Coordinates of C-alpha atoms and ligand atoms in Angstrom, one line a residue:
X72 CA -22.7 -18.8 47.8
X73 CA -19.7 -16.1 48.5
X74 CA -17.3 -15.7 45.8
X75 CA -13.6 -12.8 47.2
X76 CA -10.8 -12.4 45.0
X77 CA -8.2 -10.7 46.5
X78 CA -5.0 -9.2 45.0
X79 CA -5.6 -12.0 42.0
X80 CA -3.0 -10.9 39.1
X81 CA -2.0 -13.4 36.5
X82 CA 0.7 -12.2 33.9
X83 CA 0.7 -13.7 29.9
X84 CA 4.7 -13.3 29.0
X85 CA 5.9 -9.8 30.0
X86 CA 1.9 -8.6 29.4
X87 CA -0.1 -8.4 32.6
X88 CA -3.8 -9.7 32.1
X89 CA -4.9 -8.7 36.1
X90 CA -3.2 -6.8 37.5
X91 CA -4.4 -7.1 41.6
X92 CA -7.4 -7.4 41.3
X93 CA -9.8 -7.3 44.2
X94 CA -13.3 -8.4 44.9
X95 CA -16.0 -8.7 46.9
X96 CA -18.8 -10.7 45.8
X97 CA -22.0 -10.6 47.2
X98 CA -24.6 -14.7 48.1
X99 CA -27.3 -14.9 45.4
X100 CA -25.4 -12.0 43.7
X101 CA -26.2 -11.1 39.9
X102 CA -22.6 -9.8 39.3
X103 CA -21.7 -8.3 35.0
X104 CA -17.7 -8.0 34.0
X105 CA -18.1 -4.8 32.1
X106 CA -15.2 -3.8 29.7
X107 CA -13.3 -3.4 26.7
X108 CA -11.9 -6.1 24.8
X109 CA -8.8 -7.2 26.1
X110 CA -9.1 -6.2 29.8
X111 CA -8.8 -9.1 31.3
X112 CA -12.7 -9.7 31.7
X113 CA -12.0 -13.8 31.0
X114 CA -9.9 -13.9 32.5
X115 CA -11.0 -13.0 35.9
X116 CA -13.7 -15.5 35.4
X117 CA -11.5 -18.0 34.2
X118 CA -9.5 -17.4 37.4
X119 CA -13.1 -17.7 39.5
X120 CA -14.1 -21.3 38.0
X121 CA -10.8 -22.4 38.1
X122 CA -9.8 -22.7 34.4
X123 CA -6.9 -20.6 35.5
X124 CA -4.3 -20.3 37.9
X125 CA -3.0 -16.6 39.4
X126 CA 0.5 -16.1 38.9
X127 CA -0.3 -14.9 42.7
X128 CA -3.6 -13.8 44.8
X129 CA -6.5 -15.9 46.2
X130 CA -9.7 -16.7 46.1
X131 CA -11.9 -17.8 48.4
X132 CA -15.9 -19.2 48.3
X133 CA -17.7 -18.6 51.7
X134 CA -15.1 -18.7 53.1
X135 CA -12.9 -21.5 52.1
X136 CA -9.8 -20.8 50.2
X137 CA -10.6 -22.8 46.6
X138 CA -6.9 -21.0 44.5
X139 CA -5.8 -25.0 43.6
X140 CA -8.6 -26.2 43.5
X141 CA -9.5 -28.0 40.2
X142 CA -12.6 -26.3 38.3
X143 CA -14.8 -29.9 38.2
X144 CA -14.1 -29.5 42.3
X145 CA -15.6 -25.3 42.9
X146 CA -19.0 -26.1 42.4
X147 CA -19.1 -23.9 38.9
X148 CA -21.2 -23.5 36.2
X149 CA -19.0 -22.7 33.2
X150 CA -21.4 -21.0 30.0
X151 CA -19.3 -19.7 26.8
X152 CA -19.8 -17.1 23.9
X153 CA -19.8 -19.9 21.3
X154 CA -22.0 -22.4 22.8
X155 CA -19.2 -25.3 22.7
X156 CA -22.0 -27.8 22.9
X157 CA -21.4 -31.9 21.9
X158 CA -21.8 -31.4 17.8
X159 CA -22.7 -34.3 17.8
X160 CA -25.6 -35.4 21.1
X161 CA -27.9 -34.6 21.0
X162 CA -29.3 -32.0 23.0
X163 CA -30.4 -34.7 26.3
X164 CA -26.4 -35.7 25.7
X165 CA -25.3 -32.3 25.8
X166 CA -27.1 -31.8 29.0
X167 CA -26.1 -34.7 30.9
X168 CA -22.5 -34.4 29.8
X169 CA -21.4 -33.0 32.7
X170 CA -24.3 -35.8 35.1
X171 CA -22.1 -38.7 32.9
X172 CA -18.9 -38.0 33.9
X173 CA -20.2 -38.1 37.5
X174 CA -21.8 -40.6 37.2
X175 CA -24.9 -40.4 38.2
X176 CA -27.5 -43.3 37.6
X177 CA -29.7 -43.2 34.2
X178 CA -32.5 -42.6 35.5
X179 CA -31.8 -39.6 37.4
X180 CA -30.0 -38.8 34.4
X181 CA -33.2 -38.9 32.4
X182 CA -35.4 -37.0 35.3
X183 CA -32.9 -34.2 36.0
X184 CA -32.3 -34.0 32.3
X185 CA -36.0 -33.2 31.4
X186 CA -36.0 -31.1 34.6
X187 CA -33.9 -29.0 33.2
X188 CA -35.1 -28.8 29.1
X189 CA -38.3 -27.8 30.6
X190 CA -36.7 -25.2 32.7
X191 CA -34.5 -23.0 29.4
X192 CA -37.9 -23.5 28.0
X193 CA -36.8 -26.9 24.8
X194 CA -38.9 -29.6 25.6
X195 CA -39.6 -31.9 23.5
X196 CA -36.8 -31.6 21.1
X197 CA -33.7 -33.5 23.2
X198 CA -33.4 -35.9 20.2
X199 CA -31.7 -32.9 18.7
X200 CA -28.7 -32.0 17.2
X201 CA -27.0 -28.8 18.3
X202 CA -27.3 -27.4 14.4
X203 CA -30.9 -28.6 14.7
X204 CA -31.2 -24.7 16.2
X205 CA -31.4 -21.7 16.4
X206 CA -28.6 -19.7 17.9
X207 CA -30.6 -18.5 20.4
X208 CA -32.1 -22.0 21.1
X209 CA -28.3 -23.4 21.2
X210 CA -27.0 -21.0 23.7
X211 CA -30.5 -22.1 26.3
X212 CA -29.3 -25.9 25.4
X213 CA -25.4 -24.6 27.9
X214 CA -26.8 -23.1 29.8
X215 CA -28.8 -26.0 31.4
X216 CA -25.7 -28.1 30.3
X217 CA -23.9 -25.8 33.1
X218 CA -26.9 -25.8 35.6
X219 CA -27.0 -29.5 35.4
X220 CA -24.6 -29.8 38.6
X221 CA -26.5 -27.7 40.2
X222 CA -23.6 -24.7 40.3
X223 CA -23.8 -23.1 43.1
X224 CA -21.9 -20.5 41.0
X225 CA -23.2 -19.4 37.6
X226 CA -19.5 -18.4 35.3
X227 CA -21.2 -16.2 31.2
X228 CA -18.9 -15.2 29.8
X229 CA -21.1 -13.3 26.5
X230 CA -23.0 -16.3 26.7
X231 CA -25.5 -14.0 24.2
X232 CA -22.6 -12.3 22.1
X233 CA -23.3 -14.0 19.1
X234 CA -27.3 -13.6 19.1
X235 CA -28.8 -11.0 17.3
X236 CA -30.5 -8.4 19.0
X237 CA -34.0 -9.6 19.9
X238 CA -33.0 -13.2 20.9
X239 CA -30.6 -11.0 23.0
X240 CA -33.0 -9.0 24.6
X241 CA -35.2 -12.4 25.5
X242 CA -32.8 -14.1 26.7
X243 CA -31.3 -11.4 29.5
X244 CA -34.0 -10.9 30.8
X245 CA -35.0 -14.9 30.8
X246 CA -31.6 -15.7 32.3
X247 CA -32.5 -12.8 35.4
X248 CA -35.4 -14.5 36.1
X249 CA -32.9 -17.9 35.9
X250 CA -31.0 -16.7 39.1
X251 CA -33.6 -15.5 41.0
X252 CA -35.2 -18.5 40.6
X253 CA -32.4 -21.0 41.3
X254 CA -30.7 -18.8 43.9
X255 CA -27.8 -19.0 42.7
X256 CA -24.2 -16.1 42.7
X257 CA -23.8 -15.8 38.9
X258 CA -21.5 -13.5 37.2
X259 CA -21.4 -12.3 33.4
X260 CA -19.3 -11.1 31.1
X261 CA -20.6 -8.7 28.1
X262 CA -18.8 -5.5 26.4
X263 CA -22.5 -4.9 26.3
X264 CA -23.6 -2.1 29.4
X265 CA -27.3 -1.7 28.5
X266 CA -26.7 -5.7 29.0
X267 CA -24.6 -5.1 31.6
X268 CA -27.0 -2.9 33.4
X269 CA -30.4 -3.8 32.6
X270 CA -29.3 -7.7 34.0
X271 CA -27.1 -6.6 36.8
X272 CA -27.6 -6.3 40.4
X273 CA -23.9 -4.5 40.3
X274 CA -21.4 -3.9 38.0
X275 CA -17.8 -3.4 37.4
X276 CA -15.7 -1.8 34.6
X277 CA -12.5 -3.2 33.8
X278 CA -9.8 -1.1 32.3
X279 CA -6.4 -3.2 31.3
X280 CA -6.3 -6.2 33.8
X281 CA -7.4 -3.3 36.5
X282 CA -11.4 -3.1 38.5
X283 CA -11.9 1.0 37.5
X284 CA -15.7 1.6 39.9
X285 CA -17.8 -1.0 41.0
X286 CA -21.3 -0.2 41.9
X287 CA -25.2 -1.1 41.6
X288 CA -25.5 -0.2 37.8
X289 CA -27.5 3.6 38.2
X290 CA -24.4 4.4 41.4
X291 CA -21.9 4.2 37.9
X292 CA -24.0 5.5 35.3
X293 CA -25.0 8.3 37.6
X294 CA -21.2 9.0 39.2
X295 CA -18.1 7.7 37.1
X296 CA -15.0 7.7 39.2
X297 CA -13.0 7.9 36.5
X298 CA -12.8 9.9 32.8
X299 CA -12.2 5.9 32.0
X300 CA -16.4 5.3 32.4
X301 CA -17.4 8.5 31.8
X302 CA -15.9 7.7 27.7
X303 CA -17.1 3.9 28.6
X304 CA -20.7 4.2 29.6
X305 CA -21.8 6.0 25.8
X306 CA -21.5 8.6 23.9
X307 CA -20.4 12.4 25.7
X308 CA -19.8 15.0 24.5
X309 CA -16.2 15.9 25.7
X310 CA -14.7 19.7 26.3
X311 CA -11.4 21.3 27.9
X312 CA -13.2 24.3 30.4
X313 CA -13.4 24.9 33.7
X314 CA -14.5 24.4 37.2
X315 CA -15.2 27.3 40.1
X316 CA -18.0 27.0 42.9
X317 CA -18.9 23.5 41.6
X318 CA -20.6 25.2 38.5
X319 CA -18.9 23.6 35.5
X320 CA -17.7 26.2 32.5
X321 CA -18.2 25.7 29.0
X322 CA -18.3 28.3 26.1
X323 CA -18.8 31.5 29.5
X324 CA -23.0 29.3 30.3
X325 CA -22.0 27.8 34.2
X326 CA -24.3 24.2 34.1
X327 CA -24.3 22.6 37.6
X328 CA -22.2 20.0 38.1
X329 CA -23.3 15.8 38.9
X330 CA -22.1 15.6 42.1
X331 CA -19.4 18.1 42.6
X332 CA -18.1 16.9 45.8
X333 CA -14.7 18.1 45.9
X334 CA -14.1 20.1 42.8
X335 CA -14.7 24.2 44.3
X336 CA -12.4 25.1 42.0
X337 CA -11.1 27.5 39.9
X338 CA -8.9 25.4 37.7
X339 CA -8.9 22.7 34.6
X340 CA -11.0 20.1 33.7
X341 CA -12.9 17.6 31.4
X342 CA -15.9 18.7 31.1
X343 CA -18.6 15.9 29.7
X344 CA -22.5 16.5 29.0
X345 CA -23.9 13.6 28.2
X346 CA -26.2 14.0 24.8
X347 CA -30.1 12.6 27.1
X348 CA -29.2 15.9 29.1
X349 CA -28.8 18.1 26.5
X350 CA -32.4 20.1 25.6
X351 CA -33.1 22.1 22.4
X352 CA -35.1 25.2 22.6
X353 CA -36.3 27.2 19.7
X354 CA -33.9 30.1 19.2
X355 CA -35.1 33.5 21.6
X356 CA -37.8 31.4 23.8
X357 CA -34.1 30.4 26.1
X358 CA -32.6 33.6 27.4
X359 CA -31.4 32.7 30.5
X360 CA -27.3 32.5 30.5
X361 CA -27.9 29.1 30.5
X362 CA -27.9 28.4 27.2
X363 CA -26.1 27.8 24.5
X364 CA -27.3 29.9 20.0
X365 CA -26.0 26.9 18.3
X366 CA -26.4 26.0 14.6
X367 CA -27.9 22.7 13.8
X368 CA -26.3 19.9 11.2
X369 CA -28.0 17.0 10.9
X370 CA -31.3 15.3 12.3
X371 CA -30.6 11.5 12.7
X372 CA -34.3 10.2 13.6
X373 CA -34.5 6.5 15.4
X374 CA -36.6 4.9 16.9
X375 CA -37.0 6.3 21.1
X376 CA -34.6 9.4 20.6
X377 CA -33.6 11.7 17.2
X378 CA -29.7 12.6 17.2
X379 CA -29.9 16.1 16.9
X380 CA -25.4 17.0 16.1
X381 CA -25.4 21.0 16.8
X382 CA -22.3 22.9 16.2
X383 CA -21.9 26.4 19.1
X384 CA -22.0 29.9 17.8
X385 CA -18.0 30.2 18.1
X386 CA -17.6 27.0 18.5
X387 CA -15.5 24.2 16.0
X388 CA -16.6 20.8 17.2
X389 CA -19.5 19.8 16.7
X390 CA -22.2 18.8 19.9
X391 CA -24.4 16.8 20.3
X392 CA -28.1 16.2 21.6
X393 CA -30.9 13.2 21.9
X394 CA -34.2 14.4 21.9
X395 CA -37.0 12.3 23.0
X396 CA -38.5 11.7 19.0
X397 CA -41.4 13.3 20.3
X398 CA -39.5 16.3 22.0
X399 CA -37.8 16.3 18.2
X400 CA -40.3 16.0 16.1
X401 CA -43.2 19.0 17.4
X402 CA -39.5 21.4 17.4
X403 CA -39.5 19.8 13.4
X404 CA -36.3 20.4 13.2
X405 CA -34.2 21.6 10.4
X406 CA -30.3 21.9 8.9
X407 CA -29.2 25.2 9.7
X408 CA -31.2 27.0 11.2
X409 CA -30.5 28.0 14.9
X410 CA -31.7 27.6 18.2
X411 CA -30.2 27.7 21.7
X412 CA -29.4 24.7 24.0
X413 CA -29.2 23.6 27.5
X414 CA -26.7 21.9 28.9
X415 CA -29.5 20.8 32.3
X416 CA -26.2 19.1 34.0
X417 CA -22.5 18.1 33.1
X418 CA -19.9 15.9 35.0
X419 CA -16.3 16.9 34.4
X420 CA -12.5 15.2 35.7
X421 CA -10.3 18.4 37.3
X422 CA -7.3 17.8 34.6
X423 CA -4.5 16.5 35.8
X424 CA -1.6 18.9 36.3
X425 CA -3.2 20.4 39.8
X426 CA -3.2 24.4 37.6
X427 CA -5.5 27.4 38.4
X428 CA -6.6 29.3 36.3
Ligands
ADP699 P1 -11.5 -9.2 27.7 O1 -12.9 -11.0 27.9 O2 -12.1 -8.1 28.2 O3 -11.6 -9.4 26.7 P2 -9.0 -11.5 28.5 O4 -9.4 -11.4 29.9 O5 -9.2 -12.9 28.0 O6 -10.4 -10.5 27.9 O7 -7.4 -11.2 27.8 C1 -6.3 -9.9 28.3 C2 -5.3 -9.9 27.5 O8 -4.6 -11.3 28.7 C3 -5.8 -9.6 26.3 O9 -4.6 -8.7 25.7 C4 -5.1 -11.0 25.6 O10 -5.2 -11.2 24.7 C5 -4.6 -11.9 26.8 N1 -4.7 -14.1 27.2 C6 -5.9 -13.5 27.7 N2 -5.4 -15.0 27.3 C7 -3.8 -15.1 26.4 C8 -3.0 -16.3 26.6 N3 -3.0 -18.6 27.2 N4 -2.7 -15.7 26.5 C9 -1.4 -15.1 26.0 N5 -2.7 -14.5 26.1 C10 -3.4 -13.7 26.5
MG700 MG1 -13.4 -12.5 27.4

């Protein structure tokens, strides 16, 4: 089922939670709504579900206007962050709930709930109460309950937000397989970019009730459309520099600009360097004019990545460099020593006032 959100606005009092949002979601897609807290993700999901009425704009499903249609008539399944299971009911009855209120025959209910419990790998646990399950299991019950009515659209609001990191990773991979198996259209809300990027066919980045950018995960990551998206997608080093002939200049050294179309310059720009797009060499080994001398301040070993804070000679602000940990080990860096850092690529956004340096 395809979904088309057209020009939807929604205010709470004088606060605009959604500001003329338009979004097309293809049949069978798995789309992530990504954005900071308060950006309107939940409101957009609730408007799509029919749990919230927009002030203006329309929602269509497969070309049919459903804006005035009650949530129950829209064929959507909804999973919330905090399980929202019925505590006094067994797992079986929780999953059966939507079928019972639709007066599905008893034998059919049993057949379908058993099938769903197998699907979410909870067979044999139908007699338990939610309190007797782990967080990950409870969220799988919530998912089974949402799937019981055979929704053509599955909406998930930070479904894994309350779970610990390991369970989250397992559940999201599993959700991806489930989505593909069932062939639904799914929209899930998250503020975790890793989750969005791993799971989704398409990422929609929201900010202050608007869509800042949408696209395939690698497209959004490689070509962030705005400074907001760049900032939001993780740690970056930001400098004020300039651009000229498709290159950014940072402390006087030129850096190739990713997606440099339309940034010929010369003009002032914000220059963004991602920590993993910087490299560190031993002093003296790189004197090609494309590297800077810098002092190592701190080294924070991690799993795959070691974070190194450096201060370029003559600069106030430190720069963060993420090195693959085996490379960091080979270099054997020590705080206080002088190294050379080489930025491989930069992203630039011209500063708003359009003056030439
Ligand atoms: P997100 O899910 O991205 O964190 P929400 O859609 O929940 O954002 O909320 C967007 C903004 O709208 C928030 O500032 C929130 O306080 C406000 N808001 C959401 N729902 C209501 C409501 N029912 N009444 C008043 N304000 C609300
Ligand atoms: Mg929310």
